[in-house]
Short mmCIF file of C-alpha atoms and ligand atoms in Angstrom, two decimals:
data_model
loop_
_atom_site.label_atom_id
_atom_site.label_comp_id
_atom_site.label_asym_id
_atom_site.label_seq_id
_atom_site.Cartn_x
_atom_site.Cartn_y
_atom_site.Cartn_z
CA MET A 30 -26.33 -85.36 64.81
CA ASN A 31 -24.46 -82.13 65.34
CA ILE A 32 -25.78 -79.66 67.86
CA ALA A 33 -24.49 -76.12 68.26
CA ILE A 34 -24.81 -75.08 71.88
CA LEU A 35 -25.15 -71.34 72.50
CA PRO A 36 -25.71 -70.68 76.23
CA GLY A 37 -25.71 -66.86 76.02
CA ASP A 38 -26.14 -64.52 78.99
CA GLY A 39 -27.69 -64.30 82.44
CA ILE A 40 -29.25 -67.59 83.50
CA GLY A 41 -28.52 -69.06 80.02
CA PRO A 42 -25.26 -70.82 81.00
CA GLU A 43 -26.79 -72.06 84.29
CA ILE A 44 -29.79 -73.74 82.71
CA MET A 45 -27.77 -74.96 79.71
CA ALA A 46 -25.49 -76.84 82.13
CA GLU A 47 -28.52 -78.88 83.26
CA ALA A 48 -29.63 -79.59 79.68
CA ALA A 49 -26.06 -80.77 78.98
CA LYS A 50 -26.36 -83.30 81.84
CA VAL A 51 -29.51 -84.68 80.20
CA LEU A 52 -27.74 -84.87 76.84
CA ASP A 53 -24.84 -86.73 78.50
CA VAL A 54 -27.22 -89.45 79.73
CA LEU A 55 -28.80 -89.81 76.29
CA ARG A 56 -25.34 -90.02 74.73
CA ARG A 57 -24.27 -92.64 77.27
CA ASP A 58 -27.35 -94.64 76.26
CA GLY A 59 -26.42 -94.61 72.59
CA LEU A 60 -27.62 -91.32 71.09
CA LYS A 61 -25.03 -90.41 68.46
CA VAL A 62 -24.64 -86.72 69.03
CA GLU A 63 -21.76 -84.27 68.76
CA THR A 64 -21.89 -80.86 70.37
CA GLU A 65 -19.87 -77.70 70.04
CA THR A 66 -20.33 -74.62 72.18
CA ALA A 67 -19.90 -70.95 71.21
CA LEU A 68 -20.47 -67.50 72.65
CA VAL A 69 -23.55 -65.53 71.67
CA GLY A 70 -25.29 -62.33 72.78
CA GLY A 71 -23.69 -60.10 75.40
CA ALA A 72 -21.03 -62.71 76.19
CA ALA A 73 -19.96 -62.67 72.52
CA TYR A 74 -20.04 -58.88 72.43
CA ASP A 75 -17.75 -58.72 75.48
CA MET A 76 -15.23 -61.08 73.87
CA HIS A 77 -15.51 -60.27 70.14
CA GLY A 78 -17.34 -56.93 69.91
CA HIS A 79 -20.41 -58.45 68.21
CA PRO A 80 -23.41 -60.42 69.56
CA LEU A 81 -23.27 -62.87 66.64
CA PRO A 82 -19.60 -63.28 65.63
CA PRO A 83 -18.93 -64.97 62.26
CA ALA A 84 -17.58 -68.12 63.97
CA THR A 85 -20.80 -68.52 66.00
CA LEU A 86 -22.97 -67.99 62.93
CA LYS A 87 -20.91 -70.53 60.96
CA LEU A 88 -21.22 -73.09 63.75
CA ALA A 89 -25.01 -72.59 63.80
CA GLN A 90 -25.27 -72.80 60.02
CA GLU A 91 -23.26 -76.02 59.85
CA ALA A 92 -25.03 -77.73 62.76
CA ASP A 93 -28.20 -79.82 62.36
CA ALA A 94 -29.80 -77.93 65.22
CA VAL A 95 -29.06 -75.12 67.66
CA LEU A 96 -29.72 -75.28 71.38
CA PHE A 97 -29.96 -71.68 72.53
CA GLY A 98 -30.07 -70.35 76.11
CA SER A 99 -31.00 -66.70 76.42
CA VAL A 100 -29.38 -63.36 75.73
CA GLY A 101 -29.47 -59.82 77.03
CA GLY A 102 -29.03 -57.87 80.21
CA PRO A 103 -29.07 -54.32 81.56
CA LYS A 104 -25.32 -54.02 80.95
CA TYR A 105 -26.00 -53.95 77.20
CA ASP A 106 -29.12 -51.76 77.11
CA ALA A 107 -27.22 -48.62 76.07
CA LEU A 108 -25.52 -50.26 73.06
CA PRO A 109 -26.57 -49.25 69.54
CA ARG A 110 -29.49 -51.41 68.35
CA GLU A 111 -27.37 -53.48 65.93
CA LEU A 112 -24.95 -54.50 68.69
CA ARG A 113 -27.54 -55.45 71.31
CA PRO A 114 -27.48 -59.11 72.40
CA GLU A 115 -31.06 -59.68 71.14
CA LYS A 116 -29.79 -58.95 67.62
CA ALA A 117 -28.11 -62.37 67.72
CA ILE A 118 -31.46 -64.19 67.71
CA LEU A 119 -32.82 -62.04 64.89
CA GLY A 120 -29.58 -62.62 62.96
CA LEU A 121 -29.73 -66.40 63.43
CA ARG A 122 -33.39 -66.49 62.38
CA LYS A 123 -32.63 -64.47 59.27
CA GLU A 124 -29.38 -66.19 58.22
CA CYS A 125 -30.74 -69.70 58.82
CA ASP A 126 -34.22 -68.86 57.47
CA PHE A 127 -35.98 -70.04 60.61
CA PHE A 128 -39.45 -68.87 59.63
CA ALA A 129 -41.75 -71.02 61.75
CA ASN A 130 -41.87 -70.51 65.49
CA LEU A 131 -43.51 -73.37 67.39
CA ARG A 132 -44.57 -72.56 70.93
CA PRO A 133 -46.35 -75.23 72.90
CA ALA A 134 -48.38 -74.20 75.94
CA THR A 135 -48.66 -77.30 78.08
CA VAL A 136 -49.94 -77.48 81.62
CA PHE A 137 -48.37 -80.29 83.61
CA PRO A 138 -51.04 -81.71 85.96
CA GLU A 139 -48.77 -81.02 88.96
CA LEU A 140 -48.72 -77.30 88.09
CA ALA A 141 -52.39 -76.69 87.19
CA ASP A 142 -52.79 -74.45 90.23
CA ALA A 143 -49.84 -72.24 89.19
CA SER A 144 -51.99 -70.66 86.47
CA SER A 145 -53.86 -67.44 87.12
CA LEU A 146 -56.93 -69.18 85.63
CA LYS A 147 -59.02 -71.78 87.46
CA PRO A 148 -57.36 -75.23 87.42
CA GLU A 149 -60.37 -76.81 85.65
CA ILE A 150 -59.94 -74.39 82.73
CA VAL A 151 -56.23 -75.14 82.20
CA ALA A 152 -55.64 -78.67 83.61
CA GLY A 153 -54.43 -80.86 80.76
CA LEU A 154 -54.01 -77.91 78.39
CA ASP A 155 -51.80 -78.84 75.44
CA LEU A 156 -51.87 -76.39 72.58
CA MET A 157 -49.34 -75.38 69.97
CA ILE A 158 -49.05 -71.89 68.57
CA ILE A 159 -47.22 -71.55 65.26
CA ARG A 160 -46.06 -68.03 64.56
CA GLU A 161 -44.64 -66.74 61.29
CA LEU A 162 -41.29 -65.04 61.93
CA THR A 163 -40.03 -63.35 58.78
CA GLY A 164 -42.81 -61.09 57.51
CA ASP A 165 -45.55 -58.77 58.76
CA ILE A 166 -45.42 -55.32 60.30
CA TYR A 167 -42.01 -55.95 61.92
CA PHE A 168 -40.25 -55.99 58.55
CA GLY A 169 -42.61 -54.22 56.12
CA GLU A 170 -41.59 -51.02 54.33
CA PRO A 171 -42.20 -48.11 54.46
CA ARG A 172 -41.53 -47.62 58.12
CA GLY A 173 -40.32 -44.83 60.35
CA VAL A 174 -41.29 -41.52 61.89
CA THR A 175 -41.43 -38.37 59.78
CA GLY A 176 -42.43 -34.74 60.26
CA GLU A 177 -41.84 -31.97 62.74
CA LYS A 178 -42.82 -32.12 66.40
CA GLY A 179 -46.53 -31.53 66.66
CA HIS A 180 -47.15 -33.10 63.22
CA ARG A 181 -45.10 -36.31 63.41
CA VAL A 182 -46.37 -39.44 61.67
CA GLY A 183 -45.35 -42.97 62.65
CA ILE A 184 -45.61 -45.61 59.95
CA ASN A 185 -45.25 -49.38 59.86
CA THR A 186 -46.51 -51.62 57.09
CA MET A 187 -48.14 -55.03 57.33
CA HIS A 188 -46.54 -56.88 54.44
CA TYR A 189 -46.92 -60.53 53.51
CA THR A 190 -46.00 -62.31 50.31
CA GLU A 191 -47.93 -65.32 49.12
CA ALA A 192 -44.81 -67.48 49.49
CA GLN A 193 -44.43 -66.49 53.16
CA ILE A 194 -48.08 -67.25 53.91
CA VAL A 195 -48.05 -70.55 52.03
CA ARG A 196 -45.01 -71.97 53.83
CA ILE A 197 -46.22 -71.09 57.33
CA LEU A 198 -49.70 -72.47 56.65
CA HIS A 199 -48.13 -75.70 55.36
CA ALA A 200 -46.18 -75.88 58.64
CA GLY A 201 -49.51 -75.43 60.45
CA PHE A 202 -51.31 -78.14 58.49
CA ARG A 203 -48.38 -80.58 58.88
CA THR A 204 -48.20 -80.00 62.64
CA ALA A 205 -51.98 -80.44 62.96
CA ARG A 206 -51.62 -83.73 61.13
CA GLN A 207 -49.13 -84.95 63.78
CA ARG A 208 -51.52 -83.95 66.58
CA SER A 209 -55.34 -83.80 66.74
CA LYS A 210 -55.85 -82.84 63.07
CA ARG A 211 -57.44 -79.52 63.98
CA LEU A 212 -55.94 -76.25 62.75
CA CYS A 213 -57.21 -72.80 63.70
CA SER A 214 -55.90 -70.01 61.48
CA ILE A 215 -55.92 -66.55 63.06
CA ASP A 216 -56.33 -63.34 61.04
CA LYS A 217 -57.96 -59.94 61.00
CA MET A 218 -59.54 -60.19 57.55
CA ASN A 219 -62.43 -57.91 58.47
CA VAL A 220 -60.19 -54.81 58.36
CA LEU A 221 -56.80 -55.77 56.85
CA GLU A 222 -56.28 -56.69 53.19
CA ALA A 223 -53.04 -58.54 54.00
CA MET A 224 -55.07 -60.74 56.33
CA GLN A 225 -57.78 -61.31 53.72
CA LEU A 226 -54.99 -62.73 51.55
CA TRP A 227 -53.94 -64.91 54.52
CA ARG A 228 -57.46 -66.31 54.87
CA ASP A 229 -57.90 -66.87 51.13
CA ILE A 230 -54.62 -68.82 50.95
CA ALA A 231 -55.57 -70.93 53.98
CA ASN A 232 -58.80 -71.90 52.23
CA GLU A 233 -56.94 -72.62 48.99
CA LEU A 234 -54.49 -74.99 50.76
CA ALA A 235 -57.11 -76.79 52.85
CA PRO A 236 -58.06 -79.35 50.12
CA GLU A 237 -54.44 -80.62 50.21
CA TYR A 238 -55.09 -81.71 53.81
CA PRO A 239 -58.52 -83.37 53.72
CA ASP A 240 -57.78 -85.08 57.06
CA VAL A 241 -57.26 -81.72 58.84
CA GLU A 242 -60.21 -79.62 59.97
CA LEU A 243 -59.43 -75.96 59.21
CA THR A 244 -61.23 -73.20 61.11
CA HIS A 245 -60.67 -69.43 61.12
CA MET A 246 -60.85 -66.96 63.97
CA LEU A 247 -60.35 -63.20 64.17
CA VAL A 248 -57.44 -62.29 66.41
CA ASP A 249 -59.51 -60.26 68.89
CA ASN A 250 -61.85 -63.20 69.43
CA ALA A 251 -58.85 -65.56 69.71
CA ALA A 252 -57.40 -63.40 72.49
CA MET A 253 -60.70 -63.77 74.38
CA GLN A 254 -61.17 -67.49 73.71
CA LEU A 255 -57.63 -68.22 74.92
CA VAL A 256 -58.60 -67.15 78.44
CA ARG A 257 -62.25 -68.28 78.26
CA ASN A 258 -61.81 -71.79 76.90
CA PRO A 259 -58.17 -72.47 75.95
CA LYS A 260 -58.71 -76.21 75.57
CA HIS A 261 -60.87 -75.40 72.53
CA PHE A 262 -57.61 -74.96 70.59
CA ASP A 263 -55.08 -77.52 69.45
CA VAL A 264 -52.83 -76.12 66.70
CA VAL A 265 -53.08 -72.37 66.07
CA VAL A 266 -51.29 -70.66 63.17
CA CYS A 267 -50.83 -66.91 62.84
CA GLY A 268 -48.73 -64.09 61.49
CA ASN A 269 -45.76 -62.54 63.21
CA MET A 270 -47.40 -59.79 65.27
CA PHE A 271 -50.56 -61.66 66.30
CA GLY A 272 -48.40 -64.69 67.13
CA ASP A 273 -46.08 -62.58 69.24
CA ILE A 274 -48.97 -61.45 71.41
CA LEU A 275 -51.09 -64.62 71.49
CA SER A 276 -48.13 -66.89 72.27
CA ASP A 277 -47.23 -64.77 75.30
CA GLU A 278 -50.85 -64.85 76.41
CA ALA A 279 -50.95 -68.64 75.97
CA SER A 280 -47.72 -69.08 77.91
CA MET A 281 -49.18 -67.20 80.88
CA LEU A 282 -52.05 -69.70 80.95
CA THR A 283 -49.54 -72.27 82.07
CA GLY A 284 -48.41 -70.27 85.08
CA SER A 285 -44.68 -70.37 84.53
CA ILE A 286 -42.42 -68.79 82.04
CA GLY A 287 -39.64 -71.11 83.28
CA MET A 288 -41.41 -74.21 81.91
CA LEU A 289 -41.95 -73.39 78.26
CA PRO A 290 -39.70 -74.37 75.33
CA SER A 291 -39.93 -73.17 71.75
CA ALA A 292 -38.61 -74.05 68.32
CA SER A 293 -37.85 -71.95 65.26
CA LEU A 294 -37.71 -74.16 62.17
CA ASP A 295 -36.60 -73.83 58.57
CA ALA A 296 -38.26 -75.60 55.65
CA ASN A 297 -36.15 -78.76 56.18
CA GLY A 298 -36.78 -79.27 59.89
CA LYS A 299 -33.51 -77.75 61.05
CA GLY A 300 -34.23 -75.63 64.08
CA LEU A 301 -33.20 -73.34 66.86
CA TYR A 302 -34.57 -74.47 70.21
CA GLU A 303 -34.78 -72.14 73.19
CA PRO A 304 -36.79 -71.38 76.30
CA ILE A 305 -39.38 -68.65 75.74
CA HIS A 306 -38.01 -66.64 78.66
CA GLY A 307 -35.14 -64.18 78.61
CA SER A 308 -31.89 -64.04 80.54
CA ALA A 309 -33.59 -63.19 83.85
CA PRO A 310 -30.88 -60.80 85.08
CA ASP A 311 -32.69 -60.45 88.43
CA ILE A 312 -31.85 -64.04 89.38
CA ALA A 313 -28.74 -64.71 87.24
CA GLY A 314 -25.76 -66.16 89.07
CA LYS A 315 -27.84 -67.30 92.05
CA GLY A 316 -28.36 -70.89 90.94
CA VAL A 317 -32.15 -70.65 91.35
CA ALA A 318 -33.43 -70.50 87.76
CA ASN A 319 -35.81 -73.16 86.52
CA PRO A 320 -33.90 -75.31 83.96
CA LEU A 321 -37.00 -77.18 82.71
CA ALA A 322 -37.76 -74.92 79.71
CA GLN A 323 -34.19 -75.47 78.51
CA ILE A 324 -34.44 -79.24 79.04
CA LEU A 325 -37.83 -79.34 77.30
CA SER A 326 -36.29 -77.38 74.41
CA LEU A 327 -33.87 -80.28 74.01
CA ALA A 328 -36.85 -82.68 73.98
CA MET A 329 -38.48 -80.59 71.22
CA MET A 330 -35.24 -80.77 69.24
CA LEU A 331 -35.24 -84.58 69.47
CA LYS A 332 -38.84 -84.63 68.23
CA TYR A 333 -38.89 -82.00 65.50
CA THR A 334 -35.37 -81.98 64.02
CA PHE A 335 -34.13 -85.51 64.71
CA ASN A 336 -37.51 -87.24 64.47
CA LEU A 337 -36.86 -89.21 67.69
CA PRO A 338 -40.22 -89.21 69.49
CA GLY A 339 -39.07 -91.99 71.85
CA PRO A 340 -36.10 -90.17 73.43
CA ALA A 341 -38.14 -86.93 73.40
CA ALA A 342 -40.90 -88.60 75.41
CA ARG A 343 -38.26 -90.06 77.74
CA VAL A 344 -37.01 -86.55 78.55
CA GLU A 345 -40.56 -85.20 78.99
CA ASN A 346 -41.44 -88.07 81.32
CA ALA A 347 -38.29 -87.42 83.35
CA VAL A 348 -39.39 -83.77 83.75
CA ARG A 349 -42.82 -84.97 84.86
CA LYS A 350 -41.19 -87.29 87.43
CA ALA A 351 -39.06 -84.46 88.80
CA LEU A 352 -42.22 -82.36 89.27
CA ALA A 353 -44.14 -85.29 90.74
CA SER A 354 -41.35 -85.77 93.30
CA GLY A 355 -42.38 -82.36 94.65
CA LEU A 356 -39.34 -80.34 93.58
CA ARG A 357 -40.13 -76.71 92.75
CA THR A 358 -37.91 -73.83 91.67
CA GLY A 359 -38.93 -70.37 92.90
CA ASP A 360 -41.02 -69.53 89.84
CA ILE A 361 -43.35 -72.51 90.28
CA ALA A 362 -43.32 -72.90 94.06
CA ARG A 363 -46.44 -72.04 96.03
CA GLN A 364 -46.14 -69.88 99.11
CA GLY A 365 -44.44 -71.80 101.90
CA GLU A 366 -43.18 -74.57 99.60
CA ARG A 367 -39.48 -75.47 99.72
CA VAL A 368 -37.61 -73.96 96.80
CA CYS A 369 -34.95 -76.08 95.10
CA SER A 370 -31.89 -74.99 93.14
CA THR A 371 -31.29 -75.15 89.39
CA ALA A 372 -28.87 -78.06 89.87
CA GLU A 373 -31.24 -80.00 92.15
CA MET A 374 -33.97 -79.82 89.51
CA GLY A 375 -31.54 -80.83 86.75
CA GLU A 376 -30.28 -83.78 88.77
CA ALA A 377 -33.85 -84.91 89.48
CA VAL A 378 -34.50 -84.97 85.73
CA VAL A 379 -31.32 -87.00 85.21
CA ARG A 380 -32.52 -89.48 87.86
CA GLY A 381 -35.91 -89.58 86.13
CA LEU A 382 -34.21 -90.61 82.89
P1 NAD B 422 -37.18 -62.58 81.41
O1 NAD B 422 -37.94 -63.65 80.74
O2 NAD B 422 -35.71 -62.69 81.40
O3 NAD B 422 -37.64 -62.49 82.94
C1 NAD B 422 -38.98 -62.18 83.34
C2 NAD B 422 -39.22 -62.70 84.78
O4 NAD B 422 -39.31 -64.12 84.75
C3 NAD B 422 -38.06 -62.37 85.73
O5 NAD B 422 -38.59 -62.09 87.01
C4 NAD B 422 -37.25 -63.64 85.78
O6 NAD B 422 -36.55 -63.83 86.99
C5 NAD B 422 -38.33 -64.71 85.58
N1 NAD B 422 -37.77 -65.88 84.89
C6 NAD B 422 -37.46 -65.98 83.57
N2 NAD B 422 -36.96 -67.19 83.30
C7 NAD B 422 -36.94 -67.87 84.46
C8 NAD B 422 -36.53 -69.18 84.82
N3 NAD B 422 -36.01 -70.06 83.94
N4 NAD B 422 -36.65 -69.56 86.12
C9 NAD B 422 -37.16 -68.71 87.01
N5 NAD B 422 -37.59 -67.47 86.74
C10 NAD B 422 -37.48 -67.05 85.47
O7 NAD B 422 -37.66 -61.20 80.77
P2 NAD B 422 -37.08 -59.71 80.97
O8 NAD B 422 -36.68 -59.51 82.39
O9 NAD B 422 -38.08 -58.85 80.35
O10 NAD B 422 -35.78 -59.67 80.06
C11 NAD B 422 -34.45 -59.84 80.54
C12 NAD B 422 -33.47 -59.79 79.37
O11 NAD B 422 -33.71 -60.93 78.52
C13 NAD B 422 -33.65 -58.56 78.47
O12 NAD B 422 -32.37 -58.12 78.10
C14 NAD B 422 -34.44 -59.08 77.28
O13 NAD B 422 -34.20 -58.34 76.12
C15 NAD B 422 -33.88 -60.48 77.17
N6 NAD B 422 -34.75 -61.44 76.47
C16 NAD B 422 -34.13 -62.39 75.76
C17 NAD B 422 -34.86 -63.37 75.13
C18 NAD B 422 -34.14 -64.46 74.41
O14 NAD B 422 -32.95 -64.65 74.63
N7 NAD B 422 -34.79 -65.20 73.52
C19 NAD B 422 -36.26 -63.40 75.25
C20 NAD B 422 -36.87 -62.43 76.03
C21 NAD B 422 -36.10 -61.45 76.65
#
């Protein structure tokens, strides 16, 4: 197993250091894994003049999986769009054809009161949002702004091919099969033709998965149901834009951005695993970031790319033990609670292993 490690910017290297400690324990206990580290994002721009240098891309392409930290920071905000650190993630997704974004929203019992919703609504929440990453309004042509001031027109195009819809829906059905066998497909077929196609294809594929119950929901209703009764959902599959919005909404249900991992997978199970949060420039360098999303990203990698549910569960249980011991980083601490450091939390997970 070859893992490319790309820590990135801001808190990325700090939280990656804790994930590396976890990986060291697994390796000591027999996991056959090789790692190689490379610069990405702003750090790569500073050194090589590009956020995704050819050597970093090659490393990612040749690895079985990529463990990614986070990129970006105010220092790079004035750069041309194609040199911004965030371009590195888009480049990796495109070059490695990572088209399926898996974002779990899980509420650990110890943190049920960190949510802005009532604990009884979110306690035990465990849902998975699968977002398509390569199509939709973010890539469709024509696009742009035309016309003179006073008469300008802004255009973006929702564009989906059948092949793009088919492969993401298959990813949804397969994931549902591994979980509760319930798949909710989100669309906006009442007003968008591209979404009517989405719904038609979902219905056409359903007979291939007779063990999975397929339901449909319009995106506006889904946005409401996610805050009204989130436990209604198990696996949710949607297009790029709706998934962008709904997955952020779902992550807020859990109360902490510092707890949530994600995966972006290709058709063969190779993936890029990263926390959902960014580089948190406001706390970078202070040693206070929550490393758990990064560590849980490693657990997802063990499960989804390496098909090792045992070691993945071992890491997740170690995270649970660290939380049960009462340790809290600033983002998940209640008022008055002692706040621990990034390293303290990482070491507690290592002890939990
Ligand atoms: P952010 O996720 O970095 O931070 C939002 C808030 O959450 C901040 O207050 C931050 O301190 C806090 N936070 C985030 N992760 C945390 C953690 N692990 N522990 C404790 N607190 C945490 O979002 P932002 O401030 O909007 O963006 C900062 C930079 O990150 C920008 O340059 C943005 O483009 C970039 N970004 C990168 C990625 C990525 O690398 N995939 C994703 C989102 C944003």
